[in-house]
Amino acid sequence: MRRFLLVTGILLALLACGGGALLYHLLHTERGLQRLLSQLDRIPDLDIAVEGATGTLAGPLTIDRLVIDHPAARIEARSLAVDPELGGLLAGRIELGELSAGSLEVELREREPQPPSEPHFLPRLLELHAGLVRIRNVGLTLATGQR
C-alpha cells in the first residue's frame, strides 16, 4: 500500500510538472504560439486566418493580418500589436494592457434569423478587458452594402 501511494504521488507530481511545462511552452514561446495558431481551423462555424504573428501569447504579440470570417460578419485587422496580461487567465479574465491596430475593417452580413439569445463572442466563462485601444483606420460595411 505504501509503495502504491508513493508511485501514485510521483506520477501525479510528474503530471503536474508536465502540464506546467506545456502551459509555459504554449504561453511563453513563439513555437507555442505557432502551435496554438495551427489549431484555429478546428473551431466550428468560424474561420480565423493569422499572418505574420510574432512574439508570444504572454506578450508582446504582433500580427500583420488577422481575418475572422463568421456567417454574421467578416473582420479584418492589420498591424496588430498587443501586450496581454494573463495573470487572471485561471479566473477567466484576460487583460490587454494596450492594443493597437493600423486598420480594422468590419463587414456585417445578412443571415437568417437566429434563435433569441444574448450576443456573445467569447466562451461563457471568459472575459476580455482592454485598457488602451488605438485603431488608426476603421471601416464598417453594413449588410446592405452601405459603408
mmCIF file of N, CA and C in Angstrom:
data_model
loop_
_atom_site.group_PDB
_atom_site.id
_atom_site.type_symbol
_atom_site.label_atom_id
_atom_site.label_comp_id
_atom_site.label_asym_id
_atom_site.label_seq_id
_atom_site.Cartn_x
_atom_site.Cartn_y
_atom_site.Cartn_z
ATOM 1 N N MET A 1 0.831 -1.202 0.000
ATOM 2 C CA MET A 1 0.000 0.000 0.000
ATOM 3 C C MET A 1 0.868 1.255 0.000
ATOM 4 N N ARG A 2 1.925 1.210 0.803
ATOM 5 C CA ARG A 2 2.819 2.348 0.888
ATOM 6 C C ARG A 2 3.497 2.615 -0.461
ATOM 7 N N ARG A 3 3.888 1.538 -1.116
ATOM 8 C CA ARG A 3 4.534 1.651 -2.418
ATOM 9 C C ARG A 3 3.564 2.226 -3.459
ATOM 10 N N PHE A 4 2.306 1.793 -3.404
ATOM 11 C CA PHE A 4 1.275 2.290 -4.314
ATOM 12 C C PHE A 4 1.100 3.795 -4.145
ATOM 13 N N LEU A 5 1.039 4.248 -2.895
ATOM 14 C CA LEU A 5 0.874 5.677 -2.628
ATOM 15 C C LEU A 5 2.091 6.472 -3.109
ATOM 16 N N LEU A 6 3.275 5.915 -2.911
ATOM 17 C CA LEU A 6 4.482 6.582 -3.362
ATOM 18 C C LEU A 6 4.515 6.701 -4.886
ATOM 19 N N VAL A 7 4.196 5.620 -5.595
ATOM 20 C CA VAL A 7 4.185 5.634 -7.057
ATOM 21 C C VAL A 7 3.109 6.584 -7.560
ATOM 22 N N THR A 8 1.936 6.565 -6.950
ATOM 23 C CA THR A 8 0.849 7.457 -7.335
ATOM 24 C C THR A 8 1.251 8.912 -7.120
ATOM 25 N N GLY A 9 1.880 9.219 -6.003
ATOM 26 C CA GLY A 9 2.337 10.580 -5.726
ATOM 27 C C GLY A 9 3.364 11.051 -6.738
ATOM 28 N N ILE A 10 4.292 10.180 -7.087
ATOM 29 C CA ILE A 10 5.314 10.529 -8.077
ATOM 30 C C ILE A 10 4.671 10.781 -9.435
ATOM 31 N N LEU A 11 3.729 9.922 -9.834
ATOM 32 C CA LEU A 11 3.045 10.103 -11.119
ATOM 33 C C LEU A 11 2.255 11.407 -11.156
ATOM 34 N N LEU A 12 1.577 11.728 -10.068
ATOM 35 C CA LEU A 12 0.823 12.987 -10.017
ATOM 36 C C LEU A 12 1.761 14.192 -10.085
ATOM 37 N N ALA A 13 2.901 14.119 -9.431
ATOM 38 C CA ALA A 13 3.876 15.203 -9.483
ATOM 39 C C ALA A 13 4.425 15.369 -10.903
ATOM 40 N N LEU A 14 4.698 14.256 -11.571
ATOM 41 C CA LEU A 14 5.184 14.321 -12.948
ATOM 42 C C LEU A 14 4.133 14.922 -13.882
ATOM 43 N N LEU A 15 2.872 14.541 -13.676
ATOM 44 C CA LEU A 15 1.793 15.115 -14.489
ATOM 45 C C LEU A 15 1.677 16.616 -14.271
ATOM 46 N N ALA A 16 1.758 17.046 -13.024
ATOM 47 C CA ALA A 16 1.666 18.472 -12.721
ATOM 48 C C ALA A 16 2.835 19.228 -13.346
ATOM 49 N N CYS A 17 4.036 18.687 -13.234
ATOM 50 C CA CYS A 17 5.212 19.342 -13.834
ATOM 51 C C CYS A 17 5.095 19.364 -15.353
ATOM 52 N N GLY A 18 4.653 18.268 -15.943
ATOM 53 C CA GLY A 18 4.487 18.209 -17.397
ATOM 54 C C GLY A 18 3.434 19.185 -17.881
ATOM 55 N N GLY A 19 2.323 19.287 -17.149
ATOM 56 C CA GLY A 19 1.270 20.237 -17.511
ATOM 57 C C GLY A 19 1.751 21.670 -17.398
ATOM 58 N N GLY A 20 2.506 21.955 -16.344
ATOM 59 C CA GLY A 20 3.058 23.295 -16.178
ATOM 60 C C GLY A 20 4.048 23.636 -17.276
ATOM 61 N N ALA A 21 4.887 22.670 -17.646
ATOM 62 C CA ALA A 21 5.862 22.891 -18.718
ATOM 63 C C ALA A 21 5.156 23.123 -20.058
ATOM 64 N N LEU A 22 4.099 22.355 -20.319
ATOM 65 C CA LEU A 22 3.342 22.534 -21.564
ATOM 66 C C LEU A 22 2.678 23.913 -21.595
ATOM 67 N N LEU A 23 2.069 24.308 -20.498
ATOM 68 C CA LEU A 23 1.428 25.621 -20.421
ATOM 69 C C LEU A 23 2.458 26.733 -20.620
ATOM 70 N N TYR A 24 3.609 26.603 -19.997
ATOM 71 C CA TYR A 24 4.669 27.597 -20.173
ATOM 72 C C TYR A 24 5.078 27.654 -21.646
ATOM 73 N N HIS A 25 5.261 26.498 -22.261
ATOM 74 C CA HIS A 25 5.655 26.431 -23.667
ATOM 75 C C HIS A 25 4.620 27.131 -24.555
ATOM 76 N N LEU A 26 3.346 26.876 -24.331
ATOM 77 C CA LEU A 26 2.298 27.470 -25.163
ATOM 78 C C LEU A 26 2.203 28.981 -24.986
ATOM 79 N N LEU A 27 2.380 29.467 -23.775
ATOM 80 C CA LEU A 27 2.184 30.884 -23.488
ATOM 81 C C LEU A 27 3.439 31.740 -23.663
ATOM 82 N N HIS A 28 4.615 31.155 -23.464
ATOM 83 C CA HIS A 28 5.830 31.968 -23.391
ATOM 84 C C HIS A 28 6.853 31.702 -24.487
ATOM 85 N N THR A 29 6.501 30.914 -25.500
ATOM 86 C CA THR A 29 7.440 30.706 -26.609
ATOM 87 C C THR A 29 6.731 30.973 -27.938
ATOM 88 N N GLU A 30 7.503 31.429 -28.909
ATOM 89 C CA GLU A 30 6.920 31.681 -30.229
ATOM 90 C C GLU A 30 6.487 30.372 -30.883
ATOM 91 N N ARG A 31 7.192 29.310 -30.598
ATOM 92 C CA ARG A 31 6.804 27.997 -31.123
ATOM 93 C C ARG A 31 5.442 27.562 -30.547
ATOM 94 N N GLY A 32 5.218 27.869 -29.276
ATOM 95 C CA GLY A 32 3.924 27.578 -28.662
ATOM 96 C C GLY A 32 2.814 28.392 -29.307
ATOM 97 N N LEU A 33 3.095 29.651 -29.611
ATOM 98 C CA LEU A 33 2.130 30.495 -30.314
ATOM 99 C C LEU A 33 1.774 29.879 -31.660
ATOM 100 N N GLN A 34 2.784 29.472 -32.417
ATOM 101 C CA GLN A 34 2.536 28.873 -33.730
ATOM 102 C C GLN A 34 1.743 27.577 -33.611
ATOM 103 N N ARG A 35 2.020 26.804 -32.573
ATOM 104 C CA ARG A 35 1.278 25.554 -32.354
ATOM 105 C C ARG A 35 -0.202 25.835 -32.087
ATOM 106 N N LEU A 36 -0.482 26.839 -31.261
ATOM 107 C CA LEU A 36 -1.885 27.188 -30.990
ATOM 108 C C LEU A 36 -2.572 27.759 -32.226
ATOM 109 N N LEU A 37 -1.863 28.589 -32.978
ATOM 110 C CA LEU A 37 -2.452 29.158 -34.192
ATOM 111 C C LEU A 37 -2.786 28.073 -35.207
ATOM 112 N N SER A 38 -2.001 27.016 -35.234
ATOM 113 C CA SER A 38 -2.267 25.929 -36.186
ATOM 114 C C SER A 38 -3.537 25.154 -35.828
ATOM 115 N N GLN A 39 -4.059 25.359 -34.630
ATOM 116 C CA GLN A 39 -5.270 24.665 -34.199
ATOM 117 C C GLN A 39 -6.545 25.471 -34.440
ATOM 118 N N LEU A 40 -6.425 26.694 -34.942
ATOM 119 C CA LEU A 40 -7.592 27.555 -35.122
ATOM 120 C C LEU A 40 -8.607 27.004 -36.120
ATOM 121 N N ASP A 41 -8.157 26.175 -37.046
ATOM 122 C CA ASP A 41 -9.097 25.627 -38.035
ATOM 123 C C ASP A 41 -10.046 24.603 -37.428
ATOM 124 N N ARG A 42 -9.850 24.250 -36.185
ATOM 125 C CA ARG A 42 -10.743 23.293 -35.505
ATOM 126 C C ARG A 42 -12.005 23.952 -34.938
ATOM 127 N N ILE A 43 -12.048 25.269 -34.923
ATOM 128 C CA ILE A 43 -13.202 25.979 -34.365
ATOM 129 C C ILE A 43 -14.352 25.896 -35.360
ATOM 130 N N PRO A 44 -15.498 25.345 -34.944
ATOM 131 C CA PRO A 44 -16.620 25.202 -35.885
ATOM 132 C C PRO A 44 -17.272 26.545 -36.208
ATOM 133 N N ASP A 45 -17.767 26.676 -37.442
ATOM 134 C CA ASP A 45 -18.519 27.850 -37.915
ATOM 135 C C ASP A 45 -17.721 29.148 -37.865
ATOM 136 N N LEU A 46 -16.404 29.055 -37.836
ATOM 137 C CA LEU A 46 -15.585 30.250 -37.741
ATOM 138 C C LEU A 46 -14.247 29.976 -38.423
ATOM 139 N N ASP A 47 -13.884 30.839 -39.355
ATOM 140 C CA ASP A 47 -12.580 30.733 -39.997
ATOM 141 C C ASP A 47 -11.713 31.874 -39.494
ATOM 142 N N ILE A 48 -10.541 31.536 -38.968
ATOM 143 C CA ILE A 48 -9.604 32.539 -38.487
ATOM 144 C C ILE A 48 -8.292 32.337 -39.226
ATOM 145 N N ALA A 49 -7.818 33.397 -39.877
ATOM 146 C CA ALA A 49 -6.540 33.355 -40.583
ATOM 147 C C ALA A 49 -5.610 34.386 -39.944
ATOM 148 N N VAL A 50 -4.417 33.941 -39.626
ATOM 149 C CA VAL A 50 -3.427 34.802 -39.000
ATOM 150 C C VAL A 50 -2.173 34.776 -39.856
ATOM 151 N N GLU A 51 -1.686 35.963 -40.208
ATOM 152 C CA GLU A 51 -0.458 36.069 -40.999
ATOM 153 C C GLU A 51 0.542 36.932 -40.249
ATOM 154 N N GLY A 52 1.782 36.499 -40.251
ATOM 155 C CA GLY A 52 2.855 37.304 -39.679
ATOM 156 C C GLY A 52 2.790 37.475 -38.179
ATOM 157 N N ALA A 53 2.407 36.416 -37.448
ATOM 158 C CA ALA A 53 2.346 36.505 -35.988
ATOM 159 C C ALA A 53 3.741 36.272 -35.405
ATOM 160 N N THR A 54 4.185 37.194 -34.564
ATOM 161 C CA THR A 54 5.465 37.048 -33.874
ATOM 162 C C THR A 54 5.277 37.427 -32.415
ATOM 163 N N GLY A 55 6.106 36.853 -31.570
ATOM 164 C CA GLY A 55 6.018 37.107 -30.142
ATOM 165 C C GLY A 55 5.459 35.890 -29.437
ATOM 166 N N THR A 56 4.821 36.121 -28.312
ATOM 167 C CA THR A 56 4.241 35.032 -27.530
ATOM 168 C C THR A 56 2.845 35.434 -27.061
ATOM 169 N N LEU A 57 2.059 34.448 -26.661
ATOM 170 C CA LEU A 57 0.721 34.760 -26.143
ATOM 171 C C LEU A 57 0.787 35.534 -24.839
ATOM 172 N N ALA A 58 1.843 35.344 -24.087
ATOM 173 C CA ALA A 58 2.001 36.088 -22.842
ATOM 174 C C ALA A 58 2.481 37.514 -23.108
ATOM 175 N N GLY A 59 2.843 37.800 -24.364
ATOM 176 C CA GLY A 59 3.176 39.142 -24.780
ATOM 177 C C GLY A 59 4.666 39.413 -24.786
ATOM 178 N N PRO A 60 5.023 40.424 -25.534
ATOM 179 C CA PRO A 60 4.197 41.138 -26.506
ATOM 180 C C PRO A 60 3.954 40.291 -27.751
ATOM 181 N N LEU A 61 2.887 40.610 -28.466
ATOM 182 C CA LEU A 61 2.472 39.852 -29.642
ATOM 183 C C LEU A 61 2.141 40.832 -30.759
ATOM 184 N N THR A 62 2.653 40.550 -31.967
ATOM 185 C CA THR A 62 2.291 41.358 -33.128
ATOM 186 C C THR A 62 1.766 40.440 -34.227
ATOM 187 N N ILE A 63 0.808 40.946 -34.972
ATOM 188 C CA ILE A 63 0.191 40.190 -36.070
ATOM 189 C C ILE A 63 0.065 41.130 -37.259
ATOM 190 N N ASP A 64 0.594 40.699 -38.396
ATOM 191 C CA ASP A 64 0.492 41.526 -39.606
ATOM 192 C C ASP A 64 -0.950 41.608 -40.094
ATOM 193 N N ARG A 65 -1.640 40.460 -40.123
ATOM 194 C CA ARG A 65 -3.018 40.434 -40.646
ATOM 195 C C ARG A 65 -3.815 39.354 -39.927
ATOM 196 N N LEU A 66 -4.991 39.718 -39.454
ATOM 197 C CA LEU A 66 -5.902 38.795 -38.780
ATOM 198 C C LEU A 66 -7.257 38.905 -39.454
ATOM 199 N N VAL A 67 -7.783 37.772 -39.914
ATOM 200 C CA VAL A 67 -9.108 37.754 -40.540
ATOM 201 C C VAL A 67 -9.985 36.768 -39.777
ATOM 202 N N ILE A 68 -11.130 37.241 -39.326
ATOM 203 C CA ILE A 68 -12.122 36.394 -38.657
ATOM 204 C C ILE A 68 -13.344 36.380 -39.559
ATOM 205 N N ASP A 69 -13.676 35.199 -40.056
ATOM 206 C CA ASP A 69 -14.781 35.049 -41.003
ATOM 207 C C ASP A 69 -15.869 34.200 -40.358
ATOM 208 N N HIS A 70 -17.015 34.830 -40.132
ATOM 209 C CA HIS A 70 -18.161 34.210 -39.468
ATOM 210 C C HIS A 70 -19.382 34.425 -40.354
ATOM 211 N N PRO A 71 -20.395 33.569 -40.254
ATOM 212 C CA PRO A 71 -21.591 33.792 -41.086
ATOM 213 C C PRO A 71 -22.237 35.169 -40.889
ATOM 214 N N ALA A 72 -22.061 35.785 -39.721
ATOM 215 C CA ALA A 72 -22.678 37.081 -39.457
ATOM 216 C C ALA A 72 -21.783 38.263 -39.801
ATOM 217 N N ALA A 73 -20.466 38.045 -39.861
ATOM 218 C CA ALA A 73 -19.559 39.171 -40.093
ATOM 219 C C ALA A 73 -18.183 38.676 -40.530
ATOM 220 N N ARG A 74 -17.482 39.579 -41.187
ATOM 221 C CA ARG A 74 -16.079 39.341 -41.528
ATOM 222 C C ARG A 74 -15.296 40.509 -40.944
ATOM 223 N N ILE A 75 -14.259 40.195 -40.189
ATOM 224 C CA ILE A 75 -13.443 41.206 -39.534
ATOM 225 C C ILE A 75 -12.005 41.032 -40.002
ATOM 226 N N GLU A 76 -11.410 42.117 -40.453
ATOM 227 C CA GLU A 76 -10.007 42.074 -40.871
ATOM 228 C C GLU A 76 -9.253 43.184 -40.162
ATOM 229 N N ALA A 77 -8.200 42.801 -39.454
ATOM 230 C CA ALA A 77 -7.353 43.762 -38.759
ATOM 231 C C ALA A 77 -5.932 43.623 -39.283
ATOM 232 N N ARG A 78 -5.267 44.763 -39.423
ATOM 233 C CA ARG A 78 -3.880 44.766 -39.905
ATOM 234 C C ARG A 78 -2.993 45.508 -38.904
ATOM 235 N N SER A 79 -1.750 45.076 -38.855
ATOM 236 C CA SER A 79 -0.741 45.696 -37.981
ATOM 237 C C SER A 79 -1.199 45.729 -36.532
ATOM 238 N N LEU A 80 -1.565 44.564 -36.012
ATOM 239 C CA LEU A 80 -1.993 44.444 -34.616
ATOM 240 C C LEU A 80 -0.784 44.329 -33.698
ATOM 241 N N ALA A 81 -0.868 44.958 -32.559
ATOM 242 C CA ALA A 81 0.142 44.825 -31.510
ATOM 243 C C ALA A 81 -0.586 44.793 -30.177
ATOM 244 N N VAL A 82 -0.247 43.829 -29.341
ATOM 245 C CA VAL A 82 -0.910 43.700 -28.046
ATOM 246 C C VAL A 82 0.091 43.170 -27.031
ATOM 247 N N ASP A 83 -0.072 43.614 -25.802
ATOM 248 C CA ASP A 83 0.760 43.124 -24.708
ATOM 249 C C ASP A 83 -0.173 42.631 -23.601
ATOM 250 N N PRO A 84 -0.640 41.376 -23.711
ATOM 251 C CA PRO A 84 -1.616 40.863 -22.757
ATOM 252 C C PRO A 84 -1.008 40.556 -21.394
ATOM 253 N N GLU A 85 -1.864 40.568 -20.395
ATOM 254 C CA GLU A 85 -1.501 40.152 -19.044
ATOM 255 C C GLU A 85 -2.395 38.956 -18.726
ATOM 256 N N LEU A 86 -1.790 37.781 -18.634
ATOM 257 C CA LEU A 86 -2.564 36.549 -18.484
ATOM 258 C C LEU A 86 -2.656 36.069 -17.042
ATOM 259 N N GLY A 87 -2.298 36.923 -16.096
ATOM 260 C CA GLY A 87 -2.340 36.528 -14.689
ATOM 261 C C GLY A 87 -3.722 36.091 -14.227
ATOM 262 N N GLY A 88 -4.758 36.653 -14.794
ATOM 263 C CA GLY A 88 -6.117 36.306 -14.395
ATOM 264 C C GLY A 88 -6.750 35.228 -15.253
ATOM 265 N N LEU A 89 -5.950 34.553 -16.080
ATOM 266 C CA LEU A 89 -6.493 33.566 -17.017
ATOM 267 C C LEU A 89 -7.243 32.441 -16.308
ATOM 268 N N LEU A 90 -6.707 31.959 -15.203
ATOM 269 C CA LEU A 90 -7.391 30.878 -14.472
ATOM 270 C C LEU A 90 -8.733 31.336 -13.906
ATOM 271 N N ALA A 91 -8.863 32.638 -13.684
ATOM 272 C CA ALA A 91 -10.131 33.193 -13.207
ATOM 273 C C ALA A 91 -11.045 33.570 -14.364
ATOM 274 N N GLY A 92 -10.600 33.315 -15.615
ATOM 275 C CA GLY A 92 -11.432 33.594 -16.771
ATOM 276 C C GLY A 92 -11.350 35.028 -17.254
ATOM 277 N N ARG A 93 -10.229 35.690 -16.972
ATOM 278 C CA ARG A 93 -10.086 37.104 -17.337
ATOM 279 C C ARG A 93 -8.757 37.322 -18.049
ATOM 280 N N ILE A 94 -8.814 37.919 -19.239
ATOM 281 C CA ILE A 94 -7.613 38.283 -19.981
ATOM 282 C C ILE A 94 -7.564 39.802 -20.064
ATOM 283 N N GLU A 95 -6.461 40.378 -19.616
ATOM 284 C CA GLU A 95 -6.265 41.829 -19.654
ATOM 285 C C GLU A 95 -5.369 42.167 -20.836
ATOM 286 N N LEU A 96 -5.818 43.063 -21.671
ATOM 287 C CA LEU A 96 -4.997 43.579 -22.759
ATOM 288 C C LEU A 96 -4.595 44.988 -22.363
ATOM 289 N N GLY A 97 -3.405 45.118 -21.804
ATOM 290 C CA GLY A 97 -2.970 46.428 -21.334
ATOM 291 C C GLY A 97 -3.079 47.481 -22.415
ATOM 292 N N GLU A 98 -2.516 47.190 -23.576
ATOM 293 C CA GLU A 98 -2.570 48.124 -24.698
ATOM 294 C C GLU A 98 -2.752 47.318 -25.975
ATOM 295 N N LEU A 99 -3.666 47.759 -26.806
ATOM 296 C CA LEU A 99 -3.961 47.105 -28.082
ATOM 297 C C LEU A 99 -3.943 48.178 -29.159
ATOM 298 N N SER A 100 -3.181 47.938 -30.231
ATOM 299 C CA SER A 100 -3.178 48.905 -31.332
ATOM 300 C C SER A 100 -3.331 48.155 -32.647
ATOM 301 N N ALA A 101 -3.925 48.839 -33.617
ATOM 302 C CA ALA A 101 -4.107 48.275 -34.952
ATOM 303 C C ALA A 101 -3.959 49.397 -35.970
ATOM 304 N N GLY A 102 -3.330 49.061 -37.099
ATOM 305 C CA GLY A 102 -3.214 50.039 -38.177
ATOM 306 C C GLY A 102 -4.542 50.245 -38.863
ATOM 307 N N SER A 103 -5.303 49.154 -39.041
ATOM 308 C CA SER A 103 -6.626 49.277 -39.652
ATOM 309 C C SER A 103 -7.524 48.150 -39.172
ATOM 310 N N LEU A 104 -8.812 48.431 -39.200
ATOM 311 C CA LEU A 104 -9.834 47.458 -38.819
ATOM 312 C C LEU A 104 -11.009 47.620 -39.774
ATOM 313 N N GLU A 105 -11.358 46.561 -40.474
ATOM 314 C CA GLU A 105 -12.499 46.553 -41.392
ATOM 315 C C GLU A 105 -13.507 45.520 -40.900
ATOM 316 N N VAL A 106 -14.749 45.955 -40.746
ATOM 317 C CA VAL A 106 -15.823 45.064 -40.316
ATOM 318 C C VAL A 106 -16.895 45.070 -41.393
ATOM 319 N N GLU A 107 -17.261 43.892 -41.853
ATOM 320 C CA GLU A 107 -18.318 43.734 -42.857
ATOM 321 C C GLU A 107 -19.429 42.884 -42.254
ATOM 322 N N LEU A 108 -20.571 43.498 -42.026
ATOM 323 C CA LEU A 108 -21.723 42.770 -41.497
ATOM 324 C C LEU A 108 -22.421 42.045 -42.642
ATOM 325 N N ARG A 109 -22.965 40.864 -42.360
ATOM 326 C CA ARG A 109 -23.603 40.061 -43.401
ATOM 327 C C ARG A 109 -25.039 39.750 -43.018
ATOM 328 N N GLU A 110 -25.853 39.621 -44.066
ATOM 329 C CA GLU A 110 -27.222 39.182 -43.814
ATOM 330 C C GLU A 110 -27.221 37.677 -43.611
ATOM 331 N N ARG A 111 -28.028 37.243 -42.693
ATOM 332 C CA ARG A 111 -28.209 35.808 -42.500
ATOM 333 C C ARG A 111 -29.591 35.583 -41.922
ATOM 334 N N GLU A 112 -30.014 34.352 -41.961
ATOM 335 C CA GLU A 112 -31.370 34.053 -41.490
ATOM 336 C C GLU A 112 -31.488 34.348 -39.999
ATOM 337 N N PRO A 113 -32.695 34.629 -39.535
ATOM 338 C CA PRO A 113 -32.883 34.960 -38.116
ATOM 339 C C PRO A 113 -32.382 33.834 -37.208
ATOM 340 N N GLN A 114 -31.755 34.261 -36.112
ATOM 341 C CA GLN A 114 -31.198 33.315 -35.141
ATOM 342 C C GLN A 114 -32.147 33.190 -33.945
ATOM 343 N N PRO A 115 -32.081 32.056 -33.249
ATOM 344 C CA PRO A 115 -32.894 31.933 -32.039
ATOM 345 C C PRO A 115 -32.483 32.997 -31.019
ATOM 346 N N PRO A 116 -33.430 33.462 -30.221
ATOM 347 C CA PRO A 116 -33.116 34.524 -29.264
ATOM 348 C C PRO A 116 -32.059 34.070 -28.253
ATOM 349 N N SER A 117 -31.035 34.887 -28.098
ATOM 350 C CA SER A 117 -30.008 34.674 -27.084
ATOM 351 C C SER A 117 -29.226 35.968 -26.945
ATOM 352 N N GLU A 118 -28.507 36.091 -25.849
ATOM 353 C CA GLU A 118 -27.681 37.278 -25.671
ATOM 354 C C GLU A 118 -26.502 37.209 -26.632
ATOM 355 N N PRO A 119 -26.097 38.348 -27.193
ATOM 356 C CA PRO A 119 -24.939 38.332 -28.088
ATOM 357 C C PRO A 119 -23.693 37.901 -27.322
ATOM 358 N N HIS A 120 -22.846 37.136 -27.982
ATOM 359 C CA HIS A 120 -21.608 36.700 -27.345
ATOM 360 C C HIS A 120 -20.564 36.387 -28.414
ATOM 361 N N PHE A 121 -19.315 36.528 -28.040
ATOM 362 C CA PHE A 121 -18.230 36.207 -28.955
ATOM 363 C C PHE A 121 -17.281 35.217 -28.300
ATOM 364 N N LEU A 122 -16.999 35.432 -27.033
ATOM 365 C CA LEU A 122 -16.079 34.567 -26.299
ATOM 366 C C LEU A 122 -16.847 33.469 -25.570
ATOM 367 N N PRO A 123 -16.152 32.411 -25.174
ATOM 368 C CA PRO A 123 -16.808 31.391 -24.351
ATOM 369 C C PRO A 123 -17.397 32.023 -23.094
ATOM 370 N N ARG A 124 -18.423 31.424 -22.565
ATOM 371 C CA ARG A 124 -19.218 31.982 -21.474
ATOM 372 C C ARG A 124 -18.383 32.406 -20.256
ATOM 373 N N LEU A 125 -17.371 31.648 -19.875
ATOM 374 C CA LEU A 125 -16.629 31.944 -18.657
ATOM 375 C C LEU A 125 -15.343 32.741 -18.897
ATOM 376 N N LEU A 126 -15.215 33.363 -20.052
ATOM 377 C CA LEU A 126 -14.005 34.112 -20.367
ATOM 378 C C LEU A 126 -14.341 35.567 -20.639
ATOM 379 N N GLU A 127 -13.626 36.470 -19.974
ATOM 380 C CA GLU A 127 -13.811 37.905 -20.159
ATOM 381 C C GLU A 127 -12.543 38.507 -20.743
ATOM 382 N N LEU A 128 -12.710 39.488 -21.597
ATOM 383 C CA LEU A 128 -11.594 40.174 -22.221
ATOM 384 C C LEU A 128 -11.706 41.655 -21.887
ATOM 385 N N HIS A 129 -10.664 42.210 -21.286
ATOM 386 C CA HIS A 129 -10.664 43.621 -20.911
ATOM 387 C C HIS A 129 -9.482 44.302 -21.578
ATOM 388 N N ALA A 130 -9.734 45.437 -22.216
ATOM 389 C CA ALA A 130 -8.672 46.189 -22.875
ATOM 390 C C ALA A 130 -8.544 47.555 -22.216
ATOM 391 N N GLY A 131 -7.321 47.880 -21.820
ATOM 392 C CA GLY A 131 -7.086 49.173 -21.184
ATOM 393 C C GLY A 131 -7.080 50.297 -22.199
ATOM 394 N N LEU A 132 -6.083 50.339 -23.061
ATOM 395 C CA LEU A 132 -5.940 51.383 -24.059
ATOM 396 C C LEU A 132 -6.027 50.746 -25.439
ATOM 397 N N VAL A 133 -6.951 51.230 -26.269
ATOM 398 C CA VAL A 133 -7.135 50.703 -27.615
ATOM 399 C C VAL A 133 -6.921 51.843 -28.608
ATOM 400 N N ARG A 134 -5.995 51.610 -29.558
ATOM 401 C CA ARG A 134 -5.728 52.606 -30.605
ATOM 402 C C ARG A 134 -5.893 51.929 -31.959
ATOM 403 N N ILE A 135 -6.804 52.469 -32.778
ATOM 404 C CA ILE A 135 -7.022 51.958 -34.133
ATOM 405 C C ILE A 135 -6.962 53.162 -35.067
ATOM 406 N N ARG A 136 -6.041 53.131 -36.019
ATOM 407 C CA ARG A 136 -5.849 54.285 -36.907
ATOM 408 C C ARG A 136 -6.994 54.441 -37.893
ATOM 409 N N ASN A 137 -7.326 53.391 -38.623
ATOM 410 C CA ASN A 137 -8.381 53.458 -39.642
ATOM 411 C C ASN A 137 -9.430 52.391 -39.353
ATOM 412 N N VAL A 138 -10.691 52.816 -39.315
ATOM 413 C CA VAL A 138 -11.791 51.891 -39.051
ATOM 414 C C VAL A 138 -12.782 51.987 -40.193
ATOM 415 N N GLY A 139 -13.196 50.829 -40.702
ATOM 416 C CA GLY A 139 -14.211 50.792 -41.746
ATOM 417 C C GLY A 139 -15.324 49.840 -41.365
ATOM 418 N N LEU A 140 -16.551 50.230 -41.665
ATOM 419 C CA LEU A 140 -17.727 49.395 -41.384
ATOM 420 C C LEU A 140 -18.587 49.331 -42.632
ATOM 421 N N THR A 141 -18.892 48.122 -43.056
ATOM 422 C CA THR A 141 -19.799 47.919 -44.189
ATOM 423 C C THR A 141 -21.019 47.160 -43.665
ATOM 424 N N LEU A 142 -22.186 47.761 -43.819
ATOM 425 C CA LEU A 142 -23.426 47.134 -43.353
ATOM 426 C C LEU A 142 -23.819 46.016 -44.299
ATOM 427 N N ALA A 143 -24.735 45.188 -43.883
ATOM 428 C CA ALA A 143 -25.208 44.065 -44.705
ATOM 429 C C ALA A 143 -25.849 44.562 -46.001
ATOM 430 N N THR A 144 -26.330 45.792 -46.026
ATOM 431 C CA THR A 144 -26.920 46.374 -47.222
ATOM 432 C C THR A 144 -25.859 46.847 -48.223
ATOM 433 N N GLY A 145 -24.599 46.852 -47.806
ATOM 434 C CA GLY A 145 -23.519 47.314 -48.658
ATOM 435 C C GLY A 145 -23.110 48.743 -48.372
ATOM 436 N N GLN A 146 -23.862 49.425 -47.538
ATOM 437 C CA GLN A 146 -23.556 50.809 -47.200
ATOM 438 C C GLN A 146 -22.302 50.854 -46.323
ATOM 439 N N ARG A 147 -21.372 51.795 -46.662
ATOM 440 C CA ARG A 147 -20.140 51.972 -45.870
ATOM 441 C C ARG A 147 -20.259 53.149 -44.945
#
